[in-house]
Coordinates of C-alpha atoms in Angstrom, one line a residue:
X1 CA 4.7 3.4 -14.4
X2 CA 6.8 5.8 -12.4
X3 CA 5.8 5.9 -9.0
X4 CA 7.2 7.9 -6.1
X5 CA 5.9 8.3 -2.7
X6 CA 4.3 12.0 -1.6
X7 CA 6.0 13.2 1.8
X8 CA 2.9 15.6 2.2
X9 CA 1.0 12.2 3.1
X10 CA 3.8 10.3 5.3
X11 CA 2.6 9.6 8.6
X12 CA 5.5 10.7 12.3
X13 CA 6.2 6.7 11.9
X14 CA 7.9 6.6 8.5
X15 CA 10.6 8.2 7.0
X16 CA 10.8 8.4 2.7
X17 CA 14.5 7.9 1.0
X18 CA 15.3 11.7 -0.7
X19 CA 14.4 10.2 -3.7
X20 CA 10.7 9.3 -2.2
X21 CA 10.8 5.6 -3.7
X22 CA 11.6 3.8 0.1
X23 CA 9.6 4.0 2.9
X24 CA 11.1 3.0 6.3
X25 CA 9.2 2.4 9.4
X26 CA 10.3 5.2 12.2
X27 CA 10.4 4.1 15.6
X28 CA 9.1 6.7 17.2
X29 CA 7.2 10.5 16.7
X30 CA 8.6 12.7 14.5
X31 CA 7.1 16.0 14.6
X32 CA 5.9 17.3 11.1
X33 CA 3.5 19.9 9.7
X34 CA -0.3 19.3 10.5
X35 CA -1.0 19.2 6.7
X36 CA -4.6 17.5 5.7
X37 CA -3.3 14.8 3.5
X38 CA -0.8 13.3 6.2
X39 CA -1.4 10.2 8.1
X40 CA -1.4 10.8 11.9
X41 CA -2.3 7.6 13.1
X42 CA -0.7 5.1 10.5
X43 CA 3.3 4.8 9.3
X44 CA 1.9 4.9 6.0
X45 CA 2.0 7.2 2.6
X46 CA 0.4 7.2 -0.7
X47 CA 2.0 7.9 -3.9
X48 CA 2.5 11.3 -5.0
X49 CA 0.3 10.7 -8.6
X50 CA -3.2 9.5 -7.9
X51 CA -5.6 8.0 -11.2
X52 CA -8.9 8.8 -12.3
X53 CA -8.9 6.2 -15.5
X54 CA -6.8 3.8 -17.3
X55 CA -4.5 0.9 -16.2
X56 CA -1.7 1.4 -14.2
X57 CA 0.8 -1.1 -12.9
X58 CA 3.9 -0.4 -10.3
X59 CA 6.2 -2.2 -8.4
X60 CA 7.7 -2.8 -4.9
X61 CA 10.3 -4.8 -3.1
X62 CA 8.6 -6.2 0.4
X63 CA 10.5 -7.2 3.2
X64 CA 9.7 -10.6 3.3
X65 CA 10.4 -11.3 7.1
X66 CA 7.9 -8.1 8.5
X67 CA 4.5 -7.2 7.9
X68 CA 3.6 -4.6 5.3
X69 CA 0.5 -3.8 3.2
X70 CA 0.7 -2.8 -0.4
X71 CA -2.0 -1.5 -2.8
X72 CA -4.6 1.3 -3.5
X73 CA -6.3 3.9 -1.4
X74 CA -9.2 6.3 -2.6
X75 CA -8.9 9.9 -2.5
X76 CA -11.6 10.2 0.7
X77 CA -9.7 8.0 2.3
X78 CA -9.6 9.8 6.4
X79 CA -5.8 10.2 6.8
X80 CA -6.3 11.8 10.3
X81 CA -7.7 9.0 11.7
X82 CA -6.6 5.1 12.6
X83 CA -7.0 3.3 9.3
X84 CA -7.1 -0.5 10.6
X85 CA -7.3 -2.9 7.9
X86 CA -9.7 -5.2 7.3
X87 CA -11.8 -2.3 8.6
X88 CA -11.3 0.0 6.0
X89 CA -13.6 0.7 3.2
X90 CA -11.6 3.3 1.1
X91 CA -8.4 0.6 0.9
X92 CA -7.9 -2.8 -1.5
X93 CA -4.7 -3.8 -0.3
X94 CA -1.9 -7.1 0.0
X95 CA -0.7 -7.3 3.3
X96 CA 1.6 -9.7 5.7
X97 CA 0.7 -9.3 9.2
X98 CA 2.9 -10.1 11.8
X99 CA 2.0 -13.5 12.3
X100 CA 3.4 -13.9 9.2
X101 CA 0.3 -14.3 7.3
X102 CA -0.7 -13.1 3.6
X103 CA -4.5 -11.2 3.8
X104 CA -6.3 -9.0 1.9
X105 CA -8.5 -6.0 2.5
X106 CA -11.1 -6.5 1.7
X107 CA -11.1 -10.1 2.0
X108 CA -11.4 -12.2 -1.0
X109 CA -14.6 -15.0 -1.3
X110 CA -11.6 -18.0 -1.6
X111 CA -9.0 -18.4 0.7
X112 CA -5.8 -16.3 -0.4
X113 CA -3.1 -19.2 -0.8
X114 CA 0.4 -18.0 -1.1
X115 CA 3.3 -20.9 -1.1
X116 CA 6.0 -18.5 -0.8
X117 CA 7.6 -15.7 0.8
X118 CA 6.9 -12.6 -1.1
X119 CA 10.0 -10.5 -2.3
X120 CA 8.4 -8.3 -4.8
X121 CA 4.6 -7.5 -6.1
X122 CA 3.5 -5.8 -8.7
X123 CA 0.3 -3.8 -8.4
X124 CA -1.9 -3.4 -11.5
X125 CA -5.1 -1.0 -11.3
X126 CA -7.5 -1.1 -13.7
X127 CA -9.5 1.5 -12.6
X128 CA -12.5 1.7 -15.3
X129 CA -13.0 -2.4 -14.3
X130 CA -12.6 -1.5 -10.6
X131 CA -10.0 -4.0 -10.5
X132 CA -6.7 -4.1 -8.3
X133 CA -4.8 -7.3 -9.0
X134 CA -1.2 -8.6 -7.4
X135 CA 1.5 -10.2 -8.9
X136 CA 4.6 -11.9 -7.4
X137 CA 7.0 -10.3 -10.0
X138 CA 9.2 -13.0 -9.5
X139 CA 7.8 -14.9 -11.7
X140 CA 4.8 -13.4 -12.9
X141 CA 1.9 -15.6 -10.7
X142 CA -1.0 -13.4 -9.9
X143 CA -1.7 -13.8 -6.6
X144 CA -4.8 -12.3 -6.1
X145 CA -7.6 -10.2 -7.8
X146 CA -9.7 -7.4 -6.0
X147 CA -12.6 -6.0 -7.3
X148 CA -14.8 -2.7 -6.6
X149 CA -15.9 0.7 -8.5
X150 CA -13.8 3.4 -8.2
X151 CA -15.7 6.1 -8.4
X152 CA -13.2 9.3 -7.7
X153 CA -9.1 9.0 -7.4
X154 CA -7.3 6.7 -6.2
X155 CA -3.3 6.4 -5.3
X156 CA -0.9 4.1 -4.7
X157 CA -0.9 3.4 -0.8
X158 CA 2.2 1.8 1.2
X159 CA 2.0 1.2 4.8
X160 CA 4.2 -0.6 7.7
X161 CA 3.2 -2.5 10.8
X162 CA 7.1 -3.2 12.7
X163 CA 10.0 -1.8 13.4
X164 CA 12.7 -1.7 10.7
X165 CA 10.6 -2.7 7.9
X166 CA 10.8 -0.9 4.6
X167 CA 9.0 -1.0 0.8
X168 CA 11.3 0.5 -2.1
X169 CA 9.3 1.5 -5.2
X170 CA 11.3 -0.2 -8.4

């Protein structure tokens, strides 16, 4: 699946490459148009093409020394306001916090386990199944499976918690 990030949604804290497939973290404010879909609160983004059926897979490079979260957002989601995960209902995400920890949102019933440093994750959405599932691409070992019902659109959603820390779209 081609994904590539949609700079209507990128939050004053992130800055896309010109070909919208890396998002860096900005330190500091940049002043941009008060548009409806753009984060304010959050250095995130969402991807530019959001699904309302099928299965749909994409994937990222992760920087595997800052923390980061990776995954899906619904449509609803409140972009104006501070979307802390785990808090979040309108997110299923992959994230490494900065105490160098591997989470998800919303939390899985078994303990997430991860052995080794993330590099790059594929994201697969099925979204008739309500099913978001992560893959270390490396070498194919799914990491973890989330599961909901999606009942509107959701996107691709990228966001970044430190200073110099990026996700490029492959």
């Amino acid at each position: 699946e081609t994904v590539t990030l949609d700079p209507k949604t990128a939050g004053p804290f992130v800055v896309l490459s010109q070909d919208y497939k890396t998002i860096q973290f900005r330190d500091g404010n940049q002043s941009l148009p008060d548009i409806s879909k753009r984060f304010t609160s959050n250095a995130a983004v969402l991807g530019s093409q959001g699904f309302t059926s099928g299965r749909h897979y994409w994937e990222v490079e992760v920087d595997k020394e800052k923390a980061w979260a990776v995954g899906v957002a619904l449509e609803s989601l409140l972009k104006k306001e501070l979307n802390l995960l785990p808090k979040c209902k309108e997110i299923w995400a992959l994230r490494r916090d900065c105490d160098r920890q591997y989470k998800t949102d919303p939390a899985p019933p078994d303990p997430l386990t991860v052995t080794e440093e993330l590099r790059r994750i594929r994201v697969h959405l099925d979204h008739e199944a309500g099913r978001v599932t992560f893959y270390n691409a490396e070498n194919t070992k799914q990491i973890v499976q989330l599961q909901s019902t999606f009942t509107e659109k959701v996107f691709p959603y990228f966001c970044l918690y430190a200073v110099e820390t990026q996700i490029r779209l492959c």
